[in-house]
Coordinates of C-alpha atoms and ligand atoms in Angstrom, one line a residue:
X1500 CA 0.0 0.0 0.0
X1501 CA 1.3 3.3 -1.1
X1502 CA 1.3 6.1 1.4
X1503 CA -2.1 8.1 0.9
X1504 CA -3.8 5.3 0.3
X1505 CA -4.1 4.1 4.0
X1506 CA -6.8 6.5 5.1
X1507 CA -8.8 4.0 2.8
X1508 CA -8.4 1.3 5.2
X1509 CA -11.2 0.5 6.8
X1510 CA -9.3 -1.2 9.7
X1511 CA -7.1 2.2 10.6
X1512 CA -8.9 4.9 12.4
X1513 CA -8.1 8.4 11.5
X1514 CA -9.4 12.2 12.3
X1515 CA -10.9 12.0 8.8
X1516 CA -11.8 8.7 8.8
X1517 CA -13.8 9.4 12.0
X1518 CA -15.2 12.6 11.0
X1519 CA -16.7 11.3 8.4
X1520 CA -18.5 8.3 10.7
X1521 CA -22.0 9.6 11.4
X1522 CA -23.8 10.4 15.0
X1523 CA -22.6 14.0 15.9
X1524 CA -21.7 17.6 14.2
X1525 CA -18.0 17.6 12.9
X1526 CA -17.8 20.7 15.0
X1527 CA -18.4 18.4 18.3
X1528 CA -16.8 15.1 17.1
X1529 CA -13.5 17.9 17.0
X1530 CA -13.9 19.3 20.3
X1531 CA -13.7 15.8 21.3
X1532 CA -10.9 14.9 19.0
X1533 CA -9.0 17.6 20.0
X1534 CA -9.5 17.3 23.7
X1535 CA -8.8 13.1 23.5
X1536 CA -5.4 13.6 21.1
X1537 CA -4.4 17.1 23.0
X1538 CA -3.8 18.4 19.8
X1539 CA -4.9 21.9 19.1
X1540 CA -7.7 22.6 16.1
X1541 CA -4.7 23.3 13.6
X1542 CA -3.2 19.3 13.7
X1543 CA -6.5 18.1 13.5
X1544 CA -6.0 19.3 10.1
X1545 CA -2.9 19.0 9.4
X1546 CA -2.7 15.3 10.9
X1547 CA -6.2 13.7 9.8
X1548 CA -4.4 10.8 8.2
X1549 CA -2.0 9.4 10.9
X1550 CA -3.8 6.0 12.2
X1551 CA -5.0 6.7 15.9
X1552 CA -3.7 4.5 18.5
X1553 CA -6.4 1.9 20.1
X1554 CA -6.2 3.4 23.2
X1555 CA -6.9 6.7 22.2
X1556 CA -9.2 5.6 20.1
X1557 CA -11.1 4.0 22.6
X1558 CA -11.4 7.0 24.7
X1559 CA -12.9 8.4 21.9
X1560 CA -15.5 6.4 21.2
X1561 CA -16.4 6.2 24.7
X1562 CA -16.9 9.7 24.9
X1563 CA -18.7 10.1 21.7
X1564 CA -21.0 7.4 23.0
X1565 CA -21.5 10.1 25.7
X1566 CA -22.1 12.7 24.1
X1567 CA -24.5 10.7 21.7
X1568 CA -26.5 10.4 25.1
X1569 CA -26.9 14.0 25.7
X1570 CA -23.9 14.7 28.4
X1571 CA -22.7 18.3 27.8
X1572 CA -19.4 18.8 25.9
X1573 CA -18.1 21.0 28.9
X1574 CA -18.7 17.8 31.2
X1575 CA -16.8 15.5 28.5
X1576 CA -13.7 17.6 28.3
X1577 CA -13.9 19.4 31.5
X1578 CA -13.7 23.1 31.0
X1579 CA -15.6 25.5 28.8
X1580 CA -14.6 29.0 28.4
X1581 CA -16.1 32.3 30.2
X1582 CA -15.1 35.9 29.5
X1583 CA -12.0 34.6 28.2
X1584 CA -10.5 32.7 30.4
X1585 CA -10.6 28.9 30.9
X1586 CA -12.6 27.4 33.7
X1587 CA -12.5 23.6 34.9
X1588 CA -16.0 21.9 35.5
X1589 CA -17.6 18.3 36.8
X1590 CA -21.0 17.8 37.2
X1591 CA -21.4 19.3 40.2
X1592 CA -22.0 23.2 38.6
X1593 CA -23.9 25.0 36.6
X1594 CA -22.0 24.7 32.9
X1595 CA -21.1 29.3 32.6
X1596 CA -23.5 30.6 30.2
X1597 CA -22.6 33.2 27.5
X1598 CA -25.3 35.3 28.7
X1599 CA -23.8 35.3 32.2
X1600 CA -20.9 37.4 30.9
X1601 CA -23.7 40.6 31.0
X1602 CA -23.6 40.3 34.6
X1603 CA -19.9 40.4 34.3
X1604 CA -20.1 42.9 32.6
X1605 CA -22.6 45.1 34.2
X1606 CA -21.1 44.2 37.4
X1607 CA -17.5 45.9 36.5
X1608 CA -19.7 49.0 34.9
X1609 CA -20.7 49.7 38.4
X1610 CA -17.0 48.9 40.0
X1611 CA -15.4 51.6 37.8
X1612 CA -14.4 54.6 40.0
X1613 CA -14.5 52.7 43.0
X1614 CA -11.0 51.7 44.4
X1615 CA -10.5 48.0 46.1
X1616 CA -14.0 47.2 45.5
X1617 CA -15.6 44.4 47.7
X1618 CA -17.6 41.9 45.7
X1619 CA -20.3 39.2 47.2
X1620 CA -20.9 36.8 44.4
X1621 CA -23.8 34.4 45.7
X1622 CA -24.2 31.0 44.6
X1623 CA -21.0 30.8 43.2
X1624 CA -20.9 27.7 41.1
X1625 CA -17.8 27.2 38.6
X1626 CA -16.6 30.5 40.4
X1627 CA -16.8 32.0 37.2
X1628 CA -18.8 35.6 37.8
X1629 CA -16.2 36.1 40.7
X1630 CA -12.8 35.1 39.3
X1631 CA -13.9 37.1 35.5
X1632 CA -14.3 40.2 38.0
X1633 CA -11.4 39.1 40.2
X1634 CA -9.5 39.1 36.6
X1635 CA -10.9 41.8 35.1
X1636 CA -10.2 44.1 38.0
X1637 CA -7.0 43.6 40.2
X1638 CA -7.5 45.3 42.9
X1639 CA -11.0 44.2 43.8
X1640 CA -11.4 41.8 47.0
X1641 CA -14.2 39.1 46.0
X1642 CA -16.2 36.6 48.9
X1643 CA -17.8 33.5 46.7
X1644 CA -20.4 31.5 48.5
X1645 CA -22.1 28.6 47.8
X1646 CA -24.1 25.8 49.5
X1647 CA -22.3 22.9 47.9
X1648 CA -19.1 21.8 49.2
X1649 CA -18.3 20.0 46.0
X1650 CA -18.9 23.1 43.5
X1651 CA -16.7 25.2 46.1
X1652 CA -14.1 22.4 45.6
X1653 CA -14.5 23.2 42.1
X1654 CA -14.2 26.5 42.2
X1655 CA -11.0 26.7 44.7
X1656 CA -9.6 25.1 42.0
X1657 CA -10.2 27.3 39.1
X1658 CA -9.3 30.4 41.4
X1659 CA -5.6 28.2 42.0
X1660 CA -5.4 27.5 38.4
X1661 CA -5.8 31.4 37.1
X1662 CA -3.5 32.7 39.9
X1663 CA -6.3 34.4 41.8
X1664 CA -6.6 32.2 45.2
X1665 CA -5.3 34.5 47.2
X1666 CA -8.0 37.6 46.1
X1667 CA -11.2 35.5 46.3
X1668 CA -12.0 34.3 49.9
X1669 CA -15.0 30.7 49.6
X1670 CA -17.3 30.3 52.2
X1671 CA -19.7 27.3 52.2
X1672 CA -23.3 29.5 53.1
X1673 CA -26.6 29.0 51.9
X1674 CA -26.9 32.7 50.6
X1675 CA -25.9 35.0 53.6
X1676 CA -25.9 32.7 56.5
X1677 CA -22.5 31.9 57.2
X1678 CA -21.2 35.0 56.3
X1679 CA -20.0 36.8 59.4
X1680 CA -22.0 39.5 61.2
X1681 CA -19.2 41.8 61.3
X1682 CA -18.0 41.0 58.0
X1683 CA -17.1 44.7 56.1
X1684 CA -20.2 45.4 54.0
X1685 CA -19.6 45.4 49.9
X1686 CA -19.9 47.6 46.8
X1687 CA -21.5 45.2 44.9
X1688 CA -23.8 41.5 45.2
X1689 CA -23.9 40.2 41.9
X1690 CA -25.6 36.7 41.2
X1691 CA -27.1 33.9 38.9
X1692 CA -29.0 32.1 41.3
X1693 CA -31.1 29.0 40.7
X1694 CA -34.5 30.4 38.7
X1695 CA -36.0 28.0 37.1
X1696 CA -39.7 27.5 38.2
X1697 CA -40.2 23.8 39.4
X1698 CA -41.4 21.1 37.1
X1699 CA -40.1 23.5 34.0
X1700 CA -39.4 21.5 30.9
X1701 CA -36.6 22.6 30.0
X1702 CA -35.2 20.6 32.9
X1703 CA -35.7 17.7 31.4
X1704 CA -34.5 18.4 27.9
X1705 CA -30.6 19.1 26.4
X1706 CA -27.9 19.8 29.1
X1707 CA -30.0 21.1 31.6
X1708 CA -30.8 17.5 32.5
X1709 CA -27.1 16.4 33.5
X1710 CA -26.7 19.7 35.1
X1711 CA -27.0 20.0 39.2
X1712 CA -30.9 20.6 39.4
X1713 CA -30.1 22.6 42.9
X1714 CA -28.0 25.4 40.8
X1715 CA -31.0 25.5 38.3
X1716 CA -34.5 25.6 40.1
X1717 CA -35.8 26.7 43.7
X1718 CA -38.1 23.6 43.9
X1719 CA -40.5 26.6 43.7
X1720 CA -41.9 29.3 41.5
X1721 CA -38.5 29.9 40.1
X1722 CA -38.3 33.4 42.7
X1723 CA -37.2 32.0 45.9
X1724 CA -33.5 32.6 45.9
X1725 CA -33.8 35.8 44.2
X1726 CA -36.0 37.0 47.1
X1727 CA -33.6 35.7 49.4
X1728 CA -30.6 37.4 47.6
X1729 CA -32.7 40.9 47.3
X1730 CA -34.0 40.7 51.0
X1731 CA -30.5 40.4 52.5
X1732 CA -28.9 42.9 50.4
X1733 CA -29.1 46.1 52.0
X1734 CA -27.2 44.7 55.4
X1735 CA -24.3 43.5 53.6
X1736 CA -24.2 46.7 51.2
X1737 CA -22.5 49.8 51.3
X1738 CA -24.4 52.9 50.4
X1739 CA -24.7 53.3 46.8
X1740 CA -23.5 49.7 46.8
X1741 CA -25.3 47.6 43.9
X1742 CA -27.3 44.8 43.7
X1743 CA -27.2 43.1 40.0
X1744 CA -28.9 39.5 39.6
X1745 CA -29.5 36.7 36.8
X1746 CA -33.0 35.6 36.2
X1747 CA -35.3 33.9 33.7
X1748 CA -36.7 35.1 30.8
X1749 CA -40.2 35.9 32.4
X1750 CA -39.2 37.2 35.7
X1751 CA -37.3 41.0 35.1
X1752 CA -40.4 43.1 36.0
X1753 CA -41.3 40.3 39.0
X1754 CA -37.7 40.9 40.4
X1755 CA -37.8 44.6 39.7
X1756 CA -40.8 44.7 42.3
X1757 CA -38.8 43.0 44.7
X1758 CA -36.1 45.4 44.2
X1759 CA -38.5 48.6 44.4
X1760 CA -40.1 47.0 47.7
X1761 CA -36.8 46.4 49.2
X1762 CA -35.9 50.5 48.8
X1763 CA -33.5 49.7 46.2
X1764 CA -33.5 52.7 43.7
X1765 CA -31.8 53.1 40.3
X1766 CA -34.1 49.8 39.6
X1767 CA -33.5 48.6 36.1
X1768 CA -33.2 45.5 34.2
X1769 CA -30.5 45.2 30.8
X1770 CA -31.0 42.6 28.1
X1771 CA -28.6 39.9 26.3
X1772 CA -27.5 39.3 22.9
X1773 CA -31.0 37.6 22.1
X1774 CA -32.7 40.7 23.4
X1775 CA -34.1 39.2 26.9
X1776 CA -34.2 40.9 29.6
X1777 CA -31.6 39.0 31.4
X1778 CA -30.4 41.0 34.4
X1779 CA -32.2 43.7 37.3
X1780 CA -30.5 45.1 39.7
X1781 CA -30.3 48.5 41.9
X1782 CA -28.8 50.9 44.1
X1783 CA -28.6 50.6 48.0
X1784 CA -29.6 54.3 49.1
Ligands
LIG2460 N1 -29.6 30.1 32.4 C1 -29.8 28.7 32.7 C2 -30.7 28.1 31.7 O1 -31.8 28.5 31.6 C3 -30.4 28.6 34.1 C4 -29.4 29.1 35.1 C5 -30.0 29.3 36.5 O2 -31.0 28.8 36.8 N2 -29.3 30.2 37.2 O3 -30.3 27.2 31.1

């Protein structure tokens, strides 16, 4: 057999020869690829015909079979990307969403001006709303909570891995509780609680389902930890200290009440990319 000709051999597996095999989107059978071999998009091209070793080709397979199933890419390869920077994740959190990088961005709107800003980040997840602001803005001092031990674990980790551990303090809390009485009050609270109304069902469809169903519903009417989060806000606040929170698609003018009743003022809410209103937030007077 003449070189060239091998990538015709049934027998040998190749990057072409499994693109080509049926079951998922080239563009997700290369995430996979690329992630498996640990060889960036560019030798995916440039290497399609070298034969694959069984081993690696069994990791593949297995993982395709995965992903077949419905498990999330980010799960698979274990990280996914959020305001530029690379974050690890299990199944334990919430996969970062794109339009969670509005209340990134939102979030360091409000910062500017204000020198060694504290930041409360509530239900913390990945840790990626608090280490993109603990990136984006080096002085700032940021306290991530969360209720689960094993996304904290998570997130200790992705703090390490971008060389922000020692600016971002983790406390296991279920939203304010363990934080400490005299604990200095902060410029901003910013989080993407769990909003999903109970029994939704999206819950049971695409990622969502393999996704920790804690970090995505309130076992409620989908406003339980937001009026948690907006009730406790003023204490832990400094004046003119902002409050800036996720929700659902249906819930900006709901959560603006909550605001309003709260004696927040400056109440608004700001759309995503898709044109939802995504955030609402407000200032503590
Ligand atoms: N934005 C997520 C979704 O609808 C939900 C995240 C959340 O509940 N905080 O897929």
């Amino acid at each position: 057999m003449s070189p060239g000709e091998h990538d015709a051999r049934p027998d040998v597996a190749t990057v072409a020869s499994l693109l080509r095999e049926p079951g998922l989107p080239p563009p997700e059978s290369r995430i996979l690829l690329s992630h498996v071999l640990g060889w960036p998009r560019t030798q995916l091209i440039t290497r399609d015909r070298e034969p694959l070793a069984p081993e690696t080709l069994a990791v593949y397979r297995a993982l395709h079979a995965r992903r077949v199933a419905g498990e999330p890419i980010a799960y698979l390869t274990g990280s996914r990307e959020f305001f530029g920077l690379t974050l690890t994740v299990s199944p334990s959190v919430l996969i970062p969403r794109p339009e969670t990088e509005l209340l990134v961005e939102l979030a360091l709107a409000r910062l500017e001006g204000r020198r060694a800003p504290r930041v409360l980040d509530l239900g913390t997840g990945s840790g990626a709303i608090a280490l993109a602001i603990a990136h984006s803005r080096p002085d700032a001092q940021v306290t991530a909570l969360d209720r689960s031990p094993d996304a904290l674990d998570v997130a200790r980790e992705n703090a390490r891995q971008l060389g922000l551990a020692d600016r971002v303090t983790f406390l296991a809390s279920d939203w304010y509780a363990a934080l400490p009485a005299n604990e200095a009050p902060f410029d901003i609270i910013v989080s993407n609680p769990p909003y999903i109304v109970s029994g939704d069902a999206h819950l049971s469809q695409g990622d969502l389902r393999f996704e920790p169903i804690d970090a995505l519903t309130d076992h409620s009417d989908g406003l339980a930890a937001l009026r948690a989060i907006v009730a406790g806000a003023p204490s832990r606040l400094l004046p003119n200290g902002w409050l800036l929170c996720e929700h659902g698609y249906h819930q900006a003018a709901e959560v603006r009440a909550l605001c309003l009743a709260t004696g927040f003022a400056d109440v608004a809410s700001d759309r995503d990319l898709a044109g939802i209103e995504r955030t609402t937030g407000g200032r503590r007077v």
